[in-house]
PDB file of C-alpha atoms and ligand atoms in Angstrom:
ATOM      1  CA  MET A 501     -11.416 -34.798  13.513  1.00  0.00           C
ATOM      2  CA  MET A 502      -9.706 -35.284  10.259  1.00  0.00           C
ATOM      3  CA  SER A 503     -12.854 -35.396   8.452  1.00  0.00           C
ATOM      4  CA  GLU A 504     -14.160 -32.316  10.156  1.00  0.00           C
ATOM      5  CA  HIS A 505     -10.886 -30.567   8.907  1.00  0.00           C
ATOM      6  CA  LEU A 506     -11.437 -31.721   5.372  1.00  0.00           C
ATOM      7  CA  ASP A 507     -15.091 -30.442   5.511  1.00  0.00           C
ATOM      8  CA  LEU A 508     -13.929 -27.021   6.493  1.00  0.00           C
ATOM      9  CA  ALA A 509     -11.392 -26.912   3.987  1.00  0.00           C
ATOM     10  CA  ASP A 510     -13.972 -27.963   1.266  1.00  0.00           C
ATOM     11  CA  LEU A 511     -16.401 -25.273   2.651  1.00  0.00           C
ATOM     12  CA  LEU A 512     -13.728 -22.498   2.390  1.00  0.00           C
ATOM     13  CA  ALA A 513     -12.661 -23.760  -1.171  1.00  0.00           C
ATOM     14  CA  TRP A 514     -16.370 -23.387  -2.186  1.00  0.00           C
ATOM     15  CA  TYR A 515     -16.672 -19.990  -0.594  1.00  0.00           C
ATOM     16  CA  VAL A 516     -13.585 -18.845  -2.549  1.00  0.00           C
ATOM     17  CA  GLN A 517     -14.880 -20.516  -5.979  1.00  0.00           C
ATOM     18  CA  SER A 518     -18.069 -18.498  -5.356  1.00  0.00           C
ATOM     19  CA  GLY A 519     -16.312 -15.254  -5.103  1.00  0.00           C
ATOM     20  CA  ALA A 520     -16.679 -14.876  -1.372  1.00  0.00           C
ATOM     21  CA  ASP A 521     -13.056 -14.495  -0.770  1.00  0.00           C
ATOM     22  CA  GLU A 522     -12.902 -11.234   1.282  1.00  0.00           C
ATOM     23  CA  ALA A 523     -13.444 -10.554   4.832  1.00  0.00           C
ATOM     24  CA  ILE A 524     -16.423  -8.027   5.110  1.00  0.00           C
ATOM     25  CA  GLY A 525     -15.268  -6.054   8.172  1.00  0.00           C
ATOM     26  CA  THR A 526     -12.268  -3.814   8.040  1.00  0.00           C
ATOM     27  CA  ALA A 527     -11.266  -4.510  11.688  1.00  0.00           C
ATOM     28  CA  ALA A 528     -11.159  -7.781  13.444  1.00  0.00           C
ATOM     29  CA  PRO A 529     -13.390  -7.947  16.433  1.00  0.00           C
ATOM     30  CA  ASN A 530     -11.621  -8.888  19.613  1.00  0.00           C
ATOM     31  CA  ARG A 531     -13.812 -11.723  20.708  1.00  0.00           C
ATOM     32  CA  TYR A 532     -11.756 -12.346  23.865  1.00  0.00           C
ATOM     33  CA  VAL A 533     -12.772  -9.024  25.115  1.00  0.00           C
ATOM     34  CA  ALA A 534     -16.493  -9.713  24.171  1.00  0.00           C
ATOM     35  CA  ARG A 535     -16.107 -13.061  26.062  1.00  0.00           C
ATOM     36  CA  LYS A 536     -14.545 -11.202  29.140  1.00  0.00           C
ATOM     37  CA  GLU A 537     -17.451  -8.728  29.317  1.00  0.00           C
ATOM     38  CA  VAL A 538     -19.939 -11.698  29.195  1.00  0.00           C
ATOM     39  CA  ALA A 539     -17.982 -13.574  31.816  1.00  0.00           C
ATOM     40  CA  ALA A 540     -17.721 -10.618  34.154  1.00  0.00           C
ATOM     41  CA  THR A 541     -21.280  -9.660  34.384  1.00  0.00           C
ATOM     42  CA  PRO A 542     -23.136 -12.809  34.981  1.00  0.00           C
ATOM     43  CA  ALA A 543     -26.513 -12.545  36.918  1.00  0.00           C
ATOM     44  CA  PHE A 544     -25.536 -15.843  38.592  1.00  0.00           C
ATOM     45  CA  PRO A 545     -22.064 -17.125  38.295  1.00  0.00           C
ATOM     46  CA  THR A 546     -22.117 -20.546  36.684  1.00  0.00           C
ATOM     47  CA  GLN A 547     -19.853 -23.289  36.364  1.00  0.00           C
ATOM     48  CA  GLU A 548     -19.439 -22.532  32.671  1.00  0.00           C
ATOM     49  CA  ALA A 549     -18.196 -18.942  33.479  1.00  0.00           C
ATOM     50  CA  ALA A 550     -15.705 -20.382  35.907  1.00  0.00           C
ATOM     51  CA  VAL A 551     -14.352 -22.560  33.253  1.00  0.00           C
ATOM     52  CA  ARG A 552     -14.322 -19.710  30.602  1.00  0.00           C
ATOM     53  CA  ALA A 553     -12.319 -17.364  33.181  1.00  0.00           C
ATOM     54  CA  PRO A 554      -8.822 -18.505  31.892  1.00  0.00           C
ATOM     55  CA  ILE A 555      -9.872 -17.880  28.385  1.00  0.00           C
ATOM     56  CA  ALA A 556     -11.056 -14.359  29.266  1.00  0.00           C
ATOM     57  CA  ALA A 557      -7.608 -13.604  30.964  1.00  0.00           C
ATOM     58  CA  LYS A 558      -6.032 -14.027  27.380  1.00  0.00           C
ATOM     59  CA  SER A 559      -7.541 -10.605  26.560  1.00  0.00           C
ATOM     60  CA  GLU A 560      -4.632  -9.069  28.627  1.00  0.00           C
ATOM     61  CA  LEU A 561      -2.246 -10.089  25.849  1.00  0.00           C
ATOM     62  CA  PRO A 562      -0.939  -6.973  23.806  1.00  0.00           C
ATOM     63  CA  PRO A 563      -3.449  -5.875  21.214  1.00  0.00           C
ATOM     64  CA  ARG A 564      -3.155  -6.895  17.666  1.00  0.00           C
ATOM     65  CA  PRO A 565      -1.314  -4.477  15.300  1.00  0.00           C
ATOM     66  CA  ALA A 566      -3.796  -1.954  13.773  1.00  0.00           C
ATOM     67  CA  ALA A 567      -5.753  -3.068  10.631  1.00  0.00           C
ATOM     68  CA  LYS A 568      -4.698  -1.991   7.083  1.00  0.00           C
ATOM     69  CA  PRO A 569      -5.943   1.495   6.122  1.00  0.00           C
ATOM     70  CA  VAL A 570      -9.736   1.626   5.461  1.00  0.00           C
ATOM     71  CA  PRO A 571     -10.578   1.033   1.790  1.00  0.00           C
ATOM     72  CA  THR A 572     -10.682   4.004  -0.541  1.00  0.00           C
ATOM     73  CA  ALA A 573     -13.412   2.880  -2.531  1.00  0.00           C
ATOM     74  CA  PRO A 574     -16.845   4.482  -1.859  1.00  0.00           C
ATOM     75  CA  LEU A 575     -19.511   2.016  -1.105  1.00  0.00           C
ATOM     76  CA  ALA A 576     -22.171   3.192  -3.623  1.00  0.00           C
ATOM     77  CA  PRO A 577     -22.354   5.659  -6.461  1.00  0.00           C
ATOM     78  CA  ALA A 578     -23.678   9.203  -5.529  1.00  0.00           C
ATOM     79  CA  ALA A 579     -25.678   9.262  -8.663  1.00  0.00           C
ATOM     80  CA  PRO A 580     -26.855   6.598 -11.381  1.00  0.00           C
ATOM     81  CA  LEU A 581     -23.782   5.581 -13.519  1.00  0.00           C
ATOM     82  CA  PRO A 582     -23.426   7.522 -16.915  1.00  0.00           C
ATOM     83  CA  PRO A 583     -24.063   5.355 -19.954  1.00  0.00           C
ATOM     84  CA  PRO A 584     -20.642   3.721 -21.340  1.00  0.00           C
ATOM     85  CA  ASP A 585     -20.399   6.061 -24.301  1.00  0.00           C
ATOM     86  CA  ALA A 586     -20.637   9.060 -22.073  1.00  0.00           C
ATOM     87  CA  ALA A 587     -18.349   7.645 -19.442  1.00  0.00           C
ATOM     88  CA  THR A 588     -15.687   6.795 -22.298  1.00  0.00           C
ATOM     89  CA  ARG A 589     -15.992  10.315 -23.612  1.00  0.00           C
ATOM     90  CA  ASP A 590     -15.561  11.689 -19.973  1.00  0.00           C
ATOM     91  CA  ALA A 591     -12.438   9.251 -19.412  1.00  0.00           C
ATOM     92  CA  LYS A 592     -10.849  10.513 -22.564  1.00  0.00           C
ATOM     93  CA  SER A 593     -11.003  14.174 -21.758  1.00  0.00           C
ATOM     94  CA  VAL A 594     -10.050  13.628 -18.253  1.00  0.00           C
ATOM     95  CA  ALA A 595      -7.073  11.429 -18.959  1.00  0.00           C
ATOM     96  CA  ALA A 596      -5.925  13.812 -21.782  1.00  0.00           C
ATOM     97  CA  ALA A 597      -5.656  16.520 -19.271  1.00  0.00           C
ATOM     98  CA  CYS A 598      -3.274  14.522 -16.852  1.00  0.00           C
ATOM     99  CA  ALA A 599       0.217  15.804 -17.143  1.00  0.00           C
ATOM    100  CA  ASP A 600       1.962  13.079 -14.925  1.00  0.00           C
ATOM    101  CA  LEU A 601       1.290   9.716 -13.094  1.00  0.00           C
ATOM    102  CA  VAL A 602       0.271  11.426  -9.871  1.00  0.00           C
ATOM    103  CA  GLY A 603      -2.448  13.466 -11.761  1.00  0.00           C
ATOM    104  CA  LEU A 604      -3.517  10.362 -13.786  1.00  0.00           C
ATOM    105  CA  ARG A 605      -3.998   8.310 -10.391  1.00  0.00           C
ATOM    106  CA  ALA A 606      -5.979  11.205  -8.745  1.00  0.00           C
ATOM    107  CA  ALA A 607      -8.092  11.351 -11.795  1.00  0.00           C
ATOM    108  CA  LEU A 608      -8.735   7.682 -11.640  1.00  0.00           C
ATOM    109  CA  GLU A 609      -9.511   7.881  -7.974  1.00  0.00           C
ATOM    110  CA  ALA A 610     -12.186  10.632  -8.758  1.00  0.00           C
ATOM    111  CA  PHE A 611     -13.596   8.902 -12.029  1.00  0.00           C
ATOM    112  CA  GLU A 612     -17.231   7.551 -11.338  1.00  0.00           C
ATOM    113  CA  GLY A 613     -17.809   6.124 -14.856  1.00  0.00           C
ATOM    114  CA  CYS A 614     -16.913   2.581 -14.044  1.00  0.00           C
ATOM    115  CA  ALA A 615     -19.082   0.395 -11.700  1.00  0.00           C
ATOM    116  CA  LEU A 616     -16.078  -1.747 -10.633  1.00  0.00           C
ATOM    117  CA  ARG A 617     -14.672   0.809  -8.355  1.00  0.00           C
ATOM    118  CA  TYR A 618     -17.696   0.377  -6.150  1.00  0.00           C
ATOM    119  CA  THR A 619     -17.241  -3.418  -5.585  1.00  0.00           C
ATOM    120  CA  ALA A 620     -13.318  -3.092  -5.337  1.00  0.00           C
ATOM    121  CA  THR A 621     -11.572  -2.443  -2.086  1.00  0.00           C
ATOM    122  CA  ASN A 622      -8.784  -0.461  -3.644  1.00  0.00           C
ATOM    123  CA  LEU A 623      -7.796   1.310  -7.048  1.00  0.00           C
ATOM    124  CA  VAL A 624      -4.681  -0.739  -8.321  1.00  0.00           C
ATOM    125  CA  PHE A 625      -3.032   1.985 -10.218  1.00  0.00           C
ATOM    126  CA  GLY A 626       0.531   0.712 -11.161  1.00  0.00           C
ATOM    127  CA  ASP A 627       3.873  -0.191  -9.762  1.00  0.00           C
ATOM    128  CA  GLY A 628       7.001   1.440 -10.886  1.00  0.00           C
ATOM    129  CA  GLN A 629       8.560   4.671 -12.144  1.00  0.00           C
ATOM    130  CA  ALA A 630       7.863   6.783 -15.159  1.00  0.00           C
ATOM    131  CA  GLY A 631      10.504   6.204 -17.659  1.00  0.00           C
ATOM    132  CA  ALA A 632      10.842   2.560 -16.929  1.00  0.00           C
ATOM    133  CA  PRO A 633      12.131   0.903 -20.190  1.00  0.00           C
ATOM    134  CA  LEU A 634       9.678  -2.074 -19.907  1.00  0.00           C
ATOM    135  CA  MET A 635       6.105  -1.796 -19.158  1.00  0.00           C
ATOM    136  CA  PHE A 636       4.036  -4.974 -18.299  1.00  0.00           C
ATOM    137  CA  ILE A 637       0.269  -4.787 -18.666  1.00  0.00           C
ATOM    138  CA  GLY A 638      -2.036  -7.540 -17.282  1.00  0.00           C
ATOM    139  CA  GLU A 639      -5.651  -8.044 -17.341  1.00  0.00           C
ATOM    140  CA  ALA A 640      -7.141  -7.003 -13.951  1.00  0.00           C
ATOM    141  CA  PRO A 641      -6.333  -6.979 -10.233  1.00  0.00           C
ATOM    142  CA  GLY A 642      -7.166 -10.288  -8.311  1.00  0.00           C
ATOM    143  CA  ALA A 643      -8.059 -10.479  -4.672  1.00  0.00           C
ATOM    144  CA  ASP A 644      -4.432  -9.884  -3.360  1.00  0.00           C
ATOM    145  CA  GLU A 645      -3.966  -6.838  -5.578  1.00  0.00           C
ATOM    146  CA  ASP A 646      -7.244  -5.496  -4.624  1.00  0.00           C
ATOM    147  CA  ARG A 647      -6.523  -5.877  -0.854  1.00  0.00           C
ATOM    148  CA  GLU A 648      -2.899  -4.311  -1.402  1.00  0.00           C
ATOM    149  CA  GLY A 649      -3.707  -1.750  -4.111  1.00  0.00           C
ATOM    150  CA  VAL A 650      -0.599  -3.020  -5.995  1.00  0.00           C
ATOM    151  CA  PRO A 651      -0.649  -4.968  -9.152  1.00  0.00           C
ATOM    152  CA  PHE A 652       0.839  -8.590  -9.681  1.00  0.00           C
ATOM    153  CA  VAL A 653       1.538  -9.365  -5.761  1.00  0.00           C
ATOM    154  CA  GLY A 654      -0.431 -12.674  -5.526  1.00  0.00           C
ATOM    155  CA  ALA A 655       0.711 -15.983  -6.899  1.00  0.00           C
ATOM    156  CA  ALA A 656       0.719 -14.802 -10.575  1.00  0.00           C
ATOM    157  CA  GLY A 657       2.844 -11.842  -9.469  1.00  0.00           C
ATOM    158  CA  GLN A 658       5.341 -14.100  -7.605  1.00  0.00           C
ATOM    159  CA  LEU A 659       5.783 -16.086 -10.826  1.00  0.00           C
ATOM    160  CA  LEU A 660       6.466 -12.771 -12.802  1.00  0.00           C
ATOM    161  CA  ASN A 661       9.030 -11.779 -10.333  1.00  0.00           C
ATOM    162  CA  LYS A 662      10.769 -15.086 -10.646  1.00  0.00           C
ATOM    163  CA  MET A 663      10.824 -14.902 -14.484  1.00  0.00           C
ATOM    164  CA  LEU A 664      12.009 -11.293 -14.371  1.00  0.00           C
ATOM    165  CA  GLY A 665      14.696 -12.435 -12.011  1.00  0.00           C
ATOM    166  CA  ALA A 666      15.721 -15.299 -13.946  1.00  0.00           C
ATOM    167  CA  ALA A 667      16.008 -13.256 -17.334  1.00  0.00           C
ATOM    168  CA  GLY A 668      18.148 -10.763 -15.281  1.00  0.00           C
ATOM    169  CA  LEU A 669      15.512  -8.190 -15.205  1.00  0.00           C
ATOM    170  CA  ASP A 670      14.532  -6.737 -11.607  1.00  0.00           C
ATOM    171  CA  ARG A 671      11.079  -5.813 -10.737  1.00  0.00           C
ATOM    172  CA  SER A 672      11.996  -2.582  -9.448  1.00  0.00           C
ATOM    173  CA  GLY A 673      13.324  -1.458 -12.861  1.00  0.00           C
ATOM    174  CA  VAL A 674      10.136  -2.295 -14.803  1.00  0.00           C
ATOM    175  CA  TYR A 675       6.556  -0.760 -14.640  1.00  0.00           C
ATOM    176  CA  ILE A 676       3.511  -2.691 -13.999  1.00  0.00           C
ATOM    177  CA  THR A 677      -0.117  -2.139 -14.503  1.00  0.00           C
ATOM    178  CA  ASN A 678      -3.451  -3.626 -15.912  1.00  0.00           C
ATOM    179  CA  ILE A 679      -5.969  -3.134 -18.429  1.00  0.00           C
ATOM    180  CA  LEU A 680      -8.651  -2.456 -15.516  1.00  0.00           C
ATOM    181  CA  PRO A 681      -7.507  -0.562 -12.455  1.00  0.00           C
ATOM    182  CA  TRP A 682     -10.217  -2.185 -10.245  1.00  0.00           C
ATOM    183  CA  ARG A 683     -10.886  -5.758  -9.397  1.00  0.00           C
ATOM    184  CA  PRO A 684     -13.878  -7.393 -11.175  1.00  0.00           C
ATOM    185  CA  PRO A 685     -15.944  -9.359  -8.480  1.00  0.00           C
ATOM    186  CA  GLY A 686     -14.940 -12.843  -8.045  1.00  0.00           C
ATOM    187  CA  ASN A 687     -12.201 -12.347 -10.693  1.00  0.00           C
ATOM    188  CA  ARG A 688     -14.590 -12.718 -13.651  1.00  0.00           C
ATOM    189  CA  THR A 689     -13.605 -11.688 -17.030  1.00  0.00           C
ATOM    190  CA  PRO A 690     -13.764  -8.044 -17.538  1.00  0.00           C
ATOM    191  CA  THR A 691     -16.926  -6.844 -19.727  1.00  0.00           C
ATOM    192  CA  PRO A 692     -16.230  -5.106 -23.134  1.00  0.00           C
ATOM    193  CA  ASN A 693     -17.793  -2.018 -21.594  1.00  0.00           C
ATOM    194  CA  GLU A 694     -15.594  -1.953 -18.496  1.00  0.00           C
ATOM    195  CA  VAL A 695     -12.596  -2.184 -20.901  1.00  0.00           C
ATOM    196  CA  THR A 696     -13.705   0.526 -23.280  1.00  0.00           C
ATOM    197  CA  VAL A 697     -14.550   3.001 -20.401  1.00  0.00           C
ATOM    198  CA  CYS A 698     -11.103   2.401 -18.660  1.00  0.00           C
ATOM    199  CA  LEU A 699      -8.848   2.280 -21.748  1.00  0.00           C
ATOM    200  CA  PRO A 700      -8.405   6.087 -22.270  1.00  0.00           C
ATOM    201  CA  PHE A 701      -6.551   6.041 -18.847  1.00  0.00           C
ATOM    202  CA  LEU A 702      -4.579   3.094 -19.767  1.00  0.00           C
ATOM    203  CA  ARG A 703      -3.551   4.742 -23.068  1.00  0.00           C
ATOM    204  CA  ARG A 704      -2.477   7.857 -21.179  1.00  0.00           C
ATOM    205  CA  HIS A 705      -0.627   5.779 -18.620  1.00  0.00           C
ATOM    206  CA  ILE A 706       1.376   4.354 -21.388  1.00  0.00           C
ATOM    207  CA  GLU A 707       2.139   7.804 -22.884  1.00  0.00           C
ATOM    208  CA  LEU A 708       3.108   9.042 -19.411  1.00  0.00           C
ATOM    209  CA  VAL A 709       5.378   6.081 -18.645  1.00  0.00           C
ATOM    210  CA  LYS A 710       7.095   6.249 -22.029  1.00  0.00           C
ATOM    211  CA  PRO A 711       8.371   2.608 -22.031  1.00  0.00           C
ATOM    212  CA  LYS A 712      10.707   1.337 -24.778  1.00  0.00           C
ATOM    213  CA  ILE A 713       8.905  -1.872 -24.850  1.00  0.00           C
ATOM    214  CA  LEU A 714       5.418  -3.033 -23.932  1.00  0.00           C
ATOM    215  CA  VAL A 715       4.755  -6.472 -22.551  1.00  0.00           C
ATOM    216  CA  LEU A 716       1.144  -7.523 -22.844  1.00  0.00           C
ATOM    217  CA  VAL A 717       0.450 -10.221 -20.304  1.00  0.00           C
ATOM    218  CA  GLY A 718      -2.259 -12.590 -21.428  1.00  0.00           C
ATOM    219  CA  GLY A 719      -4.967 -12.532 -24.136  1.00  0.00           C
ATOM    220  CA  THR A 720      -7.064  -9.769 -22.692  1.00  0.00           C
ATOM    221  CA  SER A 721      -4.283  -7.300 -22.460  1.00  0.00           C
ATOM    222  CA  ALA A 722      -2.943  -8.240 -25.954  1.00  0.00           C
ATOM    223  CA  GLY A 723      -6.133  -8.386 -27.858  1.00  0.00           C
ATOM    224  CA  THR A 724      -7.222  -4.894 -26.340  1.00  0.00           C
ATOM    225  CA  LEU A 725      -4.042  -2.970 -26.934  1.00  0.00           C
ATOM    226  CA  LEU A 726      -3.229  -4.587 -30.346  1.00  0.00           C
ATOM    227  CA  GLY A 727      -6.927  -4.107 -31.572  1.00  0.00           C
ATOM    228  CA  THR A 728      -7.430  -7.885 -32.650  1.00  0.00           C
ATOM    229  CA  SER A 729      -9.668 -10.642 -31.565  1.00  0.00           C
ATOM    230  CA  ASP A 730      -6.710 -13.109 -32.189  1.00  0.00           C
ATOM    231  CA  GLY A 731      -5.998 -15.326 -29.184  1.00  0.00           C
ATOM    232  CA  ILE A 732      -2.757 -15.365 -27.330  1.00  0.00           C
ATOM    233  CA  ASN A 733      -1.496 -18.524 -28.923  1.00  0.00           C
ATOM    234  CA  ARG A 734      -1.483 -16.600 -32.207  1.00  0.00           C
ATOM    235  CA  LEU A 735      -0.064 -13.349 -30.957  1.00  0.00           C
ATOM    236  CA  ARG A 736       2.752 -14.548 -28.834  1.00  0.00           C
ATOM    237  CA  GLY A 737       6.193 -15.461 -30.242  1.00  0.00           C
ATOM    238  CA  ARG A 738       6.526 -12.290 -32.476  1.00  0.00           C
ATOM    239  CA  TRP A 739       6.774  -8.521 -32.310  1.00  0.00           C
ATOM    240  CA  HIS A 740       3.895  -6.135 -32.767  1.00  0.00           C
ATOM    241  CA  SER A 741       3.635  -2.186 -32.669  1.00  0.00           C
ATOM    242  CA  TYR A 742       1.316  -0.481 -30.331  1.00  0.00           C
ATOM    243  CA  ARG A 743       0.502   3.338 -31.279  1.00  0.00           C
ATOM    244  CA  SER A 744      -1.110   5.436 -28.704  1.00  0.00           C
ATOM    245  CA  ALA A 745      -2.577   7.617 -31.445  1.00  0.00           C
ATOM    246  CA  GLU A 746      -2.385   8.439 -35.108  1.00  0.00           C
ATOM    247  CA  GLY A 747       1.100   9.712 -35.869  1.00  0.00           C
ATOM    248  CA  ALA A 748       2.340   8.672 -32.507  1.00  0.00           C
ATOM    249  CA  LYS A 749       5.835   6.887 -32.489  1.00  0.00           C
ATOM    250  CA  PRO A 750       5.008   3.040 -32.352  1.00  0.00           C
ATOM    251  CA  ILE A 751       6.202   1.188 -29.371  1.00  0.00           C
ATOM    252  CA  PRO A 752       7.309  -2.497 -29.829  1.00  0.00           C
ATOM    253  CA  ALA A 753       5.027  -4.835 -28.080  1.00  0.00           C
ATOM    254  CA  ARG A 754       5.252  -8.454 -27.181  1.00  0.00           C
ATOM    255  CA  ALA A 755       2.306 -10.578 -26.215  1.00  0.00           C
ATOM    256  CA  VAL A 756       3.113 -13.283 -23.493  1.00  0.00           C
ATOM    257  CA  PHE A 757       1.176 -15.988 -21.740  1.00  0.00           C
ATOM    258  CA  HIS A 758      -0.545 -14.727 -18.625  1.00  0.00           C
ATOM    259  CA  THR A 759       1.448 -15.967 -15.472  1.00  0.00           C
ATOM    260  CA  ALA A 760      -1.734 -17.217 -13.893  1.00  0.00           C
ATOM    261  CA  TYR A 761      -2.076 -19.465 -17.020  1.00  0.00           C
ATOM    262  CA  LEU A 762       1.519 -20.503 -16.577  1.00  0.00           C
ATOM    263  CA  LEU A 763       0.753 -21.505 -12.971  1.00  0.00           C
ATOM    264  CA  ARG A 764      -2.008 -23.911 -14.269  1.00  0.00           C
ATOM    265  CA  THR A 765      -0.113 -25.046 -17.330  1.00  0.00           C
ATOM    266  CA  PRO A 766       3.559 -25.478 -16.604  1.00  0.00           C
ATOM    267  CA  ALA A 767       4.278 -27.182 -19.786  1.00  0.00           C
ATOM    268  CA  ARG A 768       4.092 -23.817 -21.491  1.00  0.00           C
ATOM    269  CA  LYS A 769       6.690 -22.125 -19.252  1.00  0.00           C
ATOM    270  CA  ARG A 770       9.370 -23.069 -21.771  1.00  0.00           C
ATOM    271  CA  GLU A 771       7.730 -20.920 -24.516  1.00  0.00           C
ATOM    272  CA  ALA A 772       7.237 -18.147 -21.904  1.00  0.00           C
ATOM    273  CA  TRP A 773      10.949 -18.271 -21.038  1.00  0.00           C
ATOM    274  CA  GLN A 774      11.877 -17.864 -24.729  1.00  0.00           C
ATOM    275  CA  ASP A 775       9.667 -14.858 -24.941  1.00  0.00           C
ATOM    276  CA  MET A 776      11.418 -13.401 -21.752  1.00  0.00           C
ATOM    277  CA  LEU A 777      14.794 -13.936 -23.214  1.00  0.00           C
ATOM    278  CA  GLU A 778      13.775 -12.239 -26.658  1.00  0.00           C
ATOM    279  CA  ILE A 779      12.276  -9.235 -24.596  1.00  0.00           C
ATOM    280  CA  ARG A 780      15.657  -8.877 -22.891  1.00  0.00           C
ATOM    281  CA  ARG A 781      17.485  -9.091 -26.074  1.00  0.00           C
ATOM    282  CA  ARG A 782      15.456  -6.440 -27.834  1.00  0.00           C
ATOM    283  CA  LEU A 783      15.799  -4.256 -24.743  1.00  0.00           C
ATOM    284  CA  GLY A 784      19.439  -4.412 -25.062  1.00  0.00           C
ATOM    285  CA  ASP A 785      19.181  -3.298 -28.786  1.00  0.00           C
ATOM    286  CA  GLU A 786      16.802  -0.435 -27.885  1.00  0.00           C
ATOM    287  CA  ALA A 787      19.076   0.833 -25.161  1.00  0.00           C
ATOM    288  CA  SER A 788      22.139   0.650 -27.340  1.00  0.00           C
ATOM    289  CA  GLY A 789      20.250   2.455 -30.123  1.00  0.00           C
ATOM    290  CA  GLN A 790      20.493  -0.394 -32.446  1.00  0.00           C
ATOM    291  CA  ARG A 791      16.916   0.167 -33.449  1.00  0.00           C
TER     292      ARG A 791
HETATM  293  N1  LIG B1591      -3.505 -10.996 -12.781  1.00  0.00           N
HETATM  294  C1  LIG B1591      -3.572  -9.757 -13.531  1.00  0.00           C
HETATM  295  O1  LIG B1591      -3.711  -9.668 -14.668  1.00  0.00           O
HETATM  296  N2  LIG B1591      -3.159  -8.573 -12.934  1.00  0.00           N
HETATM  297  C2  LIG B1591      -2.821  -8.707 -11.590  1.00  0.00           C
HETATM  298  O2  LIG B1591      -2.345  -7.543 -11.071  1.00  0.00           O
HETATM  299  C3  LIG B1591      -2.867  -9.795 -10.971  1.00  0.00           C
HETATM  300  C4  LIG B1591      -3.198 -10.788 -11.528  1.00  0.00           C
END
């Protein structure tokens, strides 16, 4: 019995590692009902059907609560995807025309230039209010975020919440989004083309939120928005400047370890904690107009 459990756990872990971590259907089939129908219409009642009868009676239990809303992503592109250059140009002009976060979200929902939207379950736009003083930007949604349509709700998000709380910052007072608004299949690293095509939307996202400080969570986010190939170990621990466009007011930016990395490497939490305290200190300065 024990080894059967272990085998099943191994099999499940193997599915997850292979990227098969999603249920395919959107509604759970009620197998009790299916069994009851089979049991109710036997050509010749058998001893097996008689044994099954008490199981079938369980279908009289109250129905399960309704499944979550059906995913918003279309299943396949209506036409072949545009080449990345054309998609990026399109993204720039569409994003520039968005006057607020509601419009930007609608524009992303309608944008067909990134193949990830066809494999993702939900658009993961952002969490928070325009005008939040701190804006956290991660890499891309994972399985939990894809399912819920909200960034940083899985294990990495729980750790982010804890770190915010410990530094006296509440999640409800910050804005959170990602470099990519759709989950790459199996949580693979985003490709350069995916990042380039989606970047105009993120740049507009930052302009519309207007944070006082940007927190770039992980190497992909930091490298993309600071325009460098330096790794996170070089980028963290000091202040940078992010400029949305030539001549725009620079926004102080801090690169921090990704919380998913901290879950795997707890020895680095101390440095992450120092980063968080420095961000809070600078936020105090910005709020009191000392900068
Ligand atoms: N990791 C990210 O970078 N973003 C999320 O939203 C969740 C995990």
